[in-house]
């Protein structure tokens, strides 16, 4: 459905591999973090004028994590947690009130469809990524 809107919030953590880092040179964590955030946002949202089509949140999060490992050779692993966030019509009629399609947000596991997507990618021995 091209009119579907993906709703989530994200928590991401990554591990730096400092084994190849030259000790006398100060590591630029701010630059690394900026590069990682740019990669995550680019894969999640795509270009501002057209966006990016997503088959599923799982697919998008996997592409986000892969992009980080591709762009940042010093990142050993990345973990991303993204719960599904669903919007449902609130049944106010049960209280004698009219509802003009007002919705509420729910991440509660007991409300219809929900889920928490946890993705962790780590580098393999060949420098690539693995689930």
PDB file of C-alpha atoms in Angstrom:
ATOM      1  CA  UNK A   1       0.000   0.000   0.000  1.00  0.00           C
ATOM      2  CA  UNK A   2       1.783   3.194  -1.134  1.00  0.00           C
ATOM      3  CA  UNK A   3      -0.281   5.276   1.305  1.00  0.00           C
ATOM      4  CA  UNK A   4       0.956   3.360   4.358  1.00  0.00           C
ATOM      5  CA  UNK A   5       2.962   5.352   6.876  1.00  0.00           C
ATOM      6  CA  UNK A   6       5.647   3.596   8.877  1.00  0.00           C
ATOM      7  CA  UNK A   7       5.493   4.631  12.510  1.00  0.00           C
ATOM      8  CA  UNK A   8       8.167   3.720  15.001  1.00  0.00           C
ATOM      9  CA  UNK A   9      10.804   5.108  17.248  1.00  0.00           C
ATOM     10  CA  UNK A  10      14.334   3.822  17.298  1.00  0.00           C
ATOM     11  CA  UNK A  11      17.019   3.011  19.807  1.00  0.00           C
ATOM     12  CA  UNK A  12      20.425   2.263  18.326  1.00  0.00           C
ATOM     13  CA  UNK A  13      23.693   1.276  19.948  1.00  0.00           C
ATOM     14  CA  UNK A  14      26.957   0.516  18.241  1.00  0.00           C
ATOM     15  CA  UNK A  15      30.327  -0.891  19.252  1.00  0.00           C
ATOM     16  CA  UNK A  16      33.583   0.611  18.030  1.00  0.00           C
ATOM     17  CA  UNK A  17      36.464  -1.733  17.179  1.00  0.00           C
ATOM     18  CA  UNK A  18      39.569   0.135  18.269  1.00  0.00           C
ATOM     19  CA  UNK A  19      42.003  -2.709  17.499  1.00  0.00           C
ATOM     20  CA  UNK A  20      43.079  -1.063  14.219  1.00  0.00           C
ATOM     21  CA  UNK A  21      43.213   2.451  15.672  1.00  0.00           C
ATOM     22  CA  UNK A  22      46.599   4.165  16.066  1.00  0.00           C
ATOM     23  CA  UNK A  23      46.832   4.964  19.807  1.00  0.00           C
ATOM     24  CA  UNK A  24      48.577   8.338  19.402  1.00  0.00           C
ATOM     25  CA  UNK A  25      45.872   9.730  17.135  1.00  0.00           C
ATOM     26  CA  UNK A  26      42.726  10.936  18.863  1.00  0.00           C
ATOM     27  CA  UNK A  27      39.649   9.091  17.619  1.00  0.00           C
ATOM     28  CA  UNK A  28      36.893  11.395  16.355  1.00  0.00           C
ATOM     29  CA  UNK A  29      33.775   9.971  18.009  1.00  0.00           C
ATOM     30  CA  UNK A  30      31.689  12.992  16.961  1.00  0.00           C
ATOM     31  CA  UNK A  31      32.498  12.365  13.298  1.00  0.00           C
ATOM     32  CA  UNK A  32      31.775   8.635  13.674  1.00  0.00           C
ATOM     33  CA  UNK A  33      28.429   9.326  15.352  1.00  0.00           C
ATOM     34  CA  UNK A  34      27.481  11.876  12.688  1.00  0.00           C
ATOM     35  CA  UNK A  35      28.348   9.393   9.917  1.00  0.00           C
ATOM     36  CA  UNK A  36      26.305   6.670  11.613  1.00  0.00           C
ATOM     37  CA  UNK A  37      23.254   8.895  12.130  1.00  0.00           C
ATOM     38  CA  UNK A  38      23.428  10.111   8.514  1.00  0.00           C
ATOM     39  CA  UNK A  39      23.520   6.488   7.286  1.00  0.00           C
ATOM     40  CA  UNK A  40      20.583   5.486   9.489  1.00  0.00           C
ATOM     41  CA  UNK A  41      18.412   8.426   8.442  1.00  0.00           C
ATOM     42  CA  UNK A  42      19.271   8.079   4.745  1.00  0.00           C
ATOM     43  CA  UNK A  43      18.178   4.430   4.715  1.00  0.00           C
ATOM     44  CA  UNK A  44      15.085   5.043   6.843  1.00  0.00           C
ATOM     45  CA  UNK A  45      13.739   8.123   5.079  1.00  0.00           C
ATOM     46  CA  UNK A  46      15.474   8.309   1.697  1.00  0.00           C
ATOM     47  CA  UNK A  47      15.658  11.535  -0.311  1.00  0.00           C
ATOM     48  CA  UNK A  48      13.312  14.231   1.021  1.00  0.00           C
ATOM     49  CA  UNK A  49      11.554  14.712  -2.331  1.00  0.00           C
ATOM     50  CA  UNK A  50      10.668  11.044  -2.918  1.00  0.00           C
ATOM     51  CA  UNK A  51      11.309   9.082   0.276  1.00  0.00           C
ATOM     52  CA  UNK A  52      12.023   5.373   0.122  1.00  0.00           C
ATOM     53  CA  UNK A  53       9.601   2.484  -0.292  1.00  0.00           C
ATOM     54  CA  UNK A  54       9.676  -0.103   2.469  1.00  0.00           C
ATOM     55  CA  UNK A  55       8.256  -3.602   2.272  1.00  0.00           C
ATOM     56  CA  UNK A  56       8.429  -3.827   6.066  1.00  0.00           C
ATOM     57  CA  UNK A  57      10.034  -2.265   9.096  1.00  0.00           C
ATOM     58  CA  UNK A  58      12.232  -5.362   9.383  1.00  0.00           C
ATOM     59  CA  UNK A  59      13.600  -4.847   5.864  1.00  0.00           C
ATOM     60  CA  UNK A  60      14.250  -1.169   6.464  1.00  0.00           C
ATOM     61  CA  UNK A  61      16.039  -1.723   9.781  1.00  0.00           C
ATOM     62  CA  UNK A  62      18.247  -4.411   8.232  1.00  0.00           C
ATOM     63  CA  UNK A  63      19.201  -1.993   5.428  1.00  0.00           C
ATOM     64  CA  UNK A  64      19.916   0.712   8.016  1.00  0.00           C
ATOM     65  CA  UNK A  65      22.256  -1.542  10.000  1.00  0.00           C
ATOM     66  CA  UNK A  66      23.999  -2.769   6.847  1.00  0.00           C
ATOM     67  CA  UNK A  67      24.548   0.831   5.699  1.00  0.00           C
ATOM     68  CA  UNK A  68      26.279   1.647   8.986  1.00  0.00           C
ATOM     69  CA  UNK A  69      28.669  -1.297   8.677  1.00  0.00           C
ATOM     70  CA  UNK A  70      29.326  -0.426   5.022  1.00  0.00           C
ATOM     71  CA  UNK A  71      30.125   3.233   5.766  1.00  0.00           C
ATOM     72  CA  UNK A  72      31.986   2.858   9.066  1.00  0.00           C
ATOM     73  CA  UNK A  73      34.819   0.339   8.985  1.00  0.00           C
ATOM     74  CA  UNK A  74      35.561   0.884  12.685  1.00  0.00           C
ATOM     75  CA  UNK A  75      32.079  -0.172  13.839  1.00  0.00           C
ATOM     76  CA  UNK A  76      32.128  -3.801  14.972  1.00  0.00           C
ATOM     77  CA  UNK A  77      28.420  -4.202  15.697  1.00  0.00           C
ATOM     78  CA  UNK A  78      25.171  -2.260  15.666  1.00  0.00           C
ATOM     79  CA  UNK A  79      21.957  -3.038  17.536  1.00  0.00           C
ATOM     80  CA  UNK A  80      18.675  -1.369  16.609  1.00  0.00           C
ATOM     81  CA  UNK A  81      15.377  -1.750  18.448  1.00  0.00           C
ATOM     82  CA  UNK A  82      12.255  -0.456  16.727  1.00  0.00           C
ATOM     83  CA  UNK A  83       8.823  -1.270  18.115  1.00  0.00           C
ATOM     84  CA  UNK A  84       5.882  -1.240  15.761  1.00  0.00           C
ATOM     85  CA  UNK A  85       3.687   1.726  16.603  1.00  0.00           C
ATOM     86  CA  UNK A  86       0.093   1.403  15.461  1.00  0.00           C
ATOM     87  CA  UNK A  87      -2.662   3.951  15.323  1.00  0.00           C
ATOM     88  CA  UNK A  88      -6.204   2.783  16.018  1.00  0.00           C
ATOM     89  CA  UNK A  89      -9.571   4.461  15.923  1.00  0.00           C
ATOM     90  CA  UNK A  90     -10.726   5.035  19.474  1.00  0.00           C
ATOM     91  CA  UNK A  91     -14.224   3.745  20.160  1.00  0.00           C
ATOM     92  CA  UNK A  92     -15.776   6.723  21.981  1.00  0.00           C
ATOM     93  CA  UNK A  93     -19.297   5.661  21.045  1.00  0.00           C
ATOM     94  CA  UNK A  94     -19.238   3.319  24.045  1.00  0.00           C
ATOM     95  CA  UNK A  95     -19.297   6.477  26.175  1.00  0.00           C
ATOM     96  CA  UNK A  96     -22.047   8.145  24.132  1.00  0.00           C
ATOM     97  CA  UNK A  97     -19.609  10.410  22.322  1.00  0.00           C
ATOM     98  CA  UNK A  98     -19.164  10.900  18.568  1.00  0.00           C
ATOM     99  CA  UNK A  99     -15.728  10.128  17.157  1.00  0.00           C
ATOM    100  CA  UNK A 100     -14.755  11.825  13.904  1.00  0.00           C
ATOM    101  CA  UNK A 101     -11.993   9.297  13.267  1.00  0.00           C
ATOM    102  CA  UNK A 102      -9.783  10.408  16.156  1.00  0.00           C
ATOM    103  CA  UNK A 103      -6.946   7.958  16.606  1.00  0.00           C
ATOM    104  CA  UNK A 104      -4.622   7.083  19.441  1.00  0.00           C
ATOM    105  CA  UNK A 105      -1.173   5.571  19.454  1.00  0.00           C
ATOM    106  CA  UNK A 106      -0.503   2.196  20.976  1.00  0.00           C
ATOM    107  CA  UNK A 107       2.595   0.100  21.560  1.00  0.00           C
ATOM    108  CA  UNK A 108       0.881  -2.125  24.091  1.00  0.00           C
ATOM    109  CA  UNK A 109       1.314  -5.828  23.282  1.00  0.00           C
ATOM    110  CA  UNK A 110      -2.314  -6.553  24.126  1.00  0.00           C
ATOM    111  CA  UNK A 111      -3.659  -4.114  21.495  1.00  0.00           C
ATOM    112  CA  UNK A 112      -4.193  -5.761  18.092  1.00  0.00           C
ATOM    113  CA  UNK A 113      -0.982  -6.065  16.060  1.00  0.00           C
ATOM    114  CA  UNK A 114       2.239  -5.007  17.717  1.00  0.00           C
ATOM    115  CA  UNK A 115       5.807  -6.091  18.038  1.00  0.00           C
ATOM    116  CA  UNK A 116       9.336  -5.134  18.865  1.00  0.00           C
ATOM    117  CA  UNK A 117      11.861  -5.589  16.118  1.00  0.00           C
ATOM    118  CA  UNK A 118      15.380  -6.177  17.402  1.00  0.00           C
ATOM    119  CA  UNK A 119      18.197  -6.239  14.866  1.00  0.00           C
ATOM    120  CA  UNK A 120      21.864  -6.846  15.575  1.00  0.00           C
ATOM    121  CA  UNK A 121      24.507  -7.034  12.888  1.00  0.00           C
ATOM    122  CA  UNK A 122      28.162  -7.765  13.569  1.00  0.00           C
ATOM    123  CA  UNK A 123      31.151  -7.968  11.306  1.00  0.00           C
ATOM    124  CA  UNK A 124      32.260 -11.406  10.241  1.00  0.00           C
ATOM    125  CA  UNK A 125      35.885 -12.414   9.894  1.00  0.00           C
ATOM    126  CA  UNK A 126      35.948 -11.279   6.279  1.00  0.00           C
ATOM    127  CA  UNK A 127      34.903  -7.751   7.248  1.00  0.00           C
ATOM    128  CA  UNK A 128      31.331  -8.204   6.041  1.00  0.00           C
ATOM    129  CA  UNK A 129      28.227  -8.237   8.164  1.00  0.00           C
ATOM    130  CA  UNK A 130      26.215 -11.110   9.554  1.00  0.00           C
ATOM    131  CA  UNK A 131      22.961 -11.418  11.471  1.00  0.00           C
TER     132      UNK A 131
END
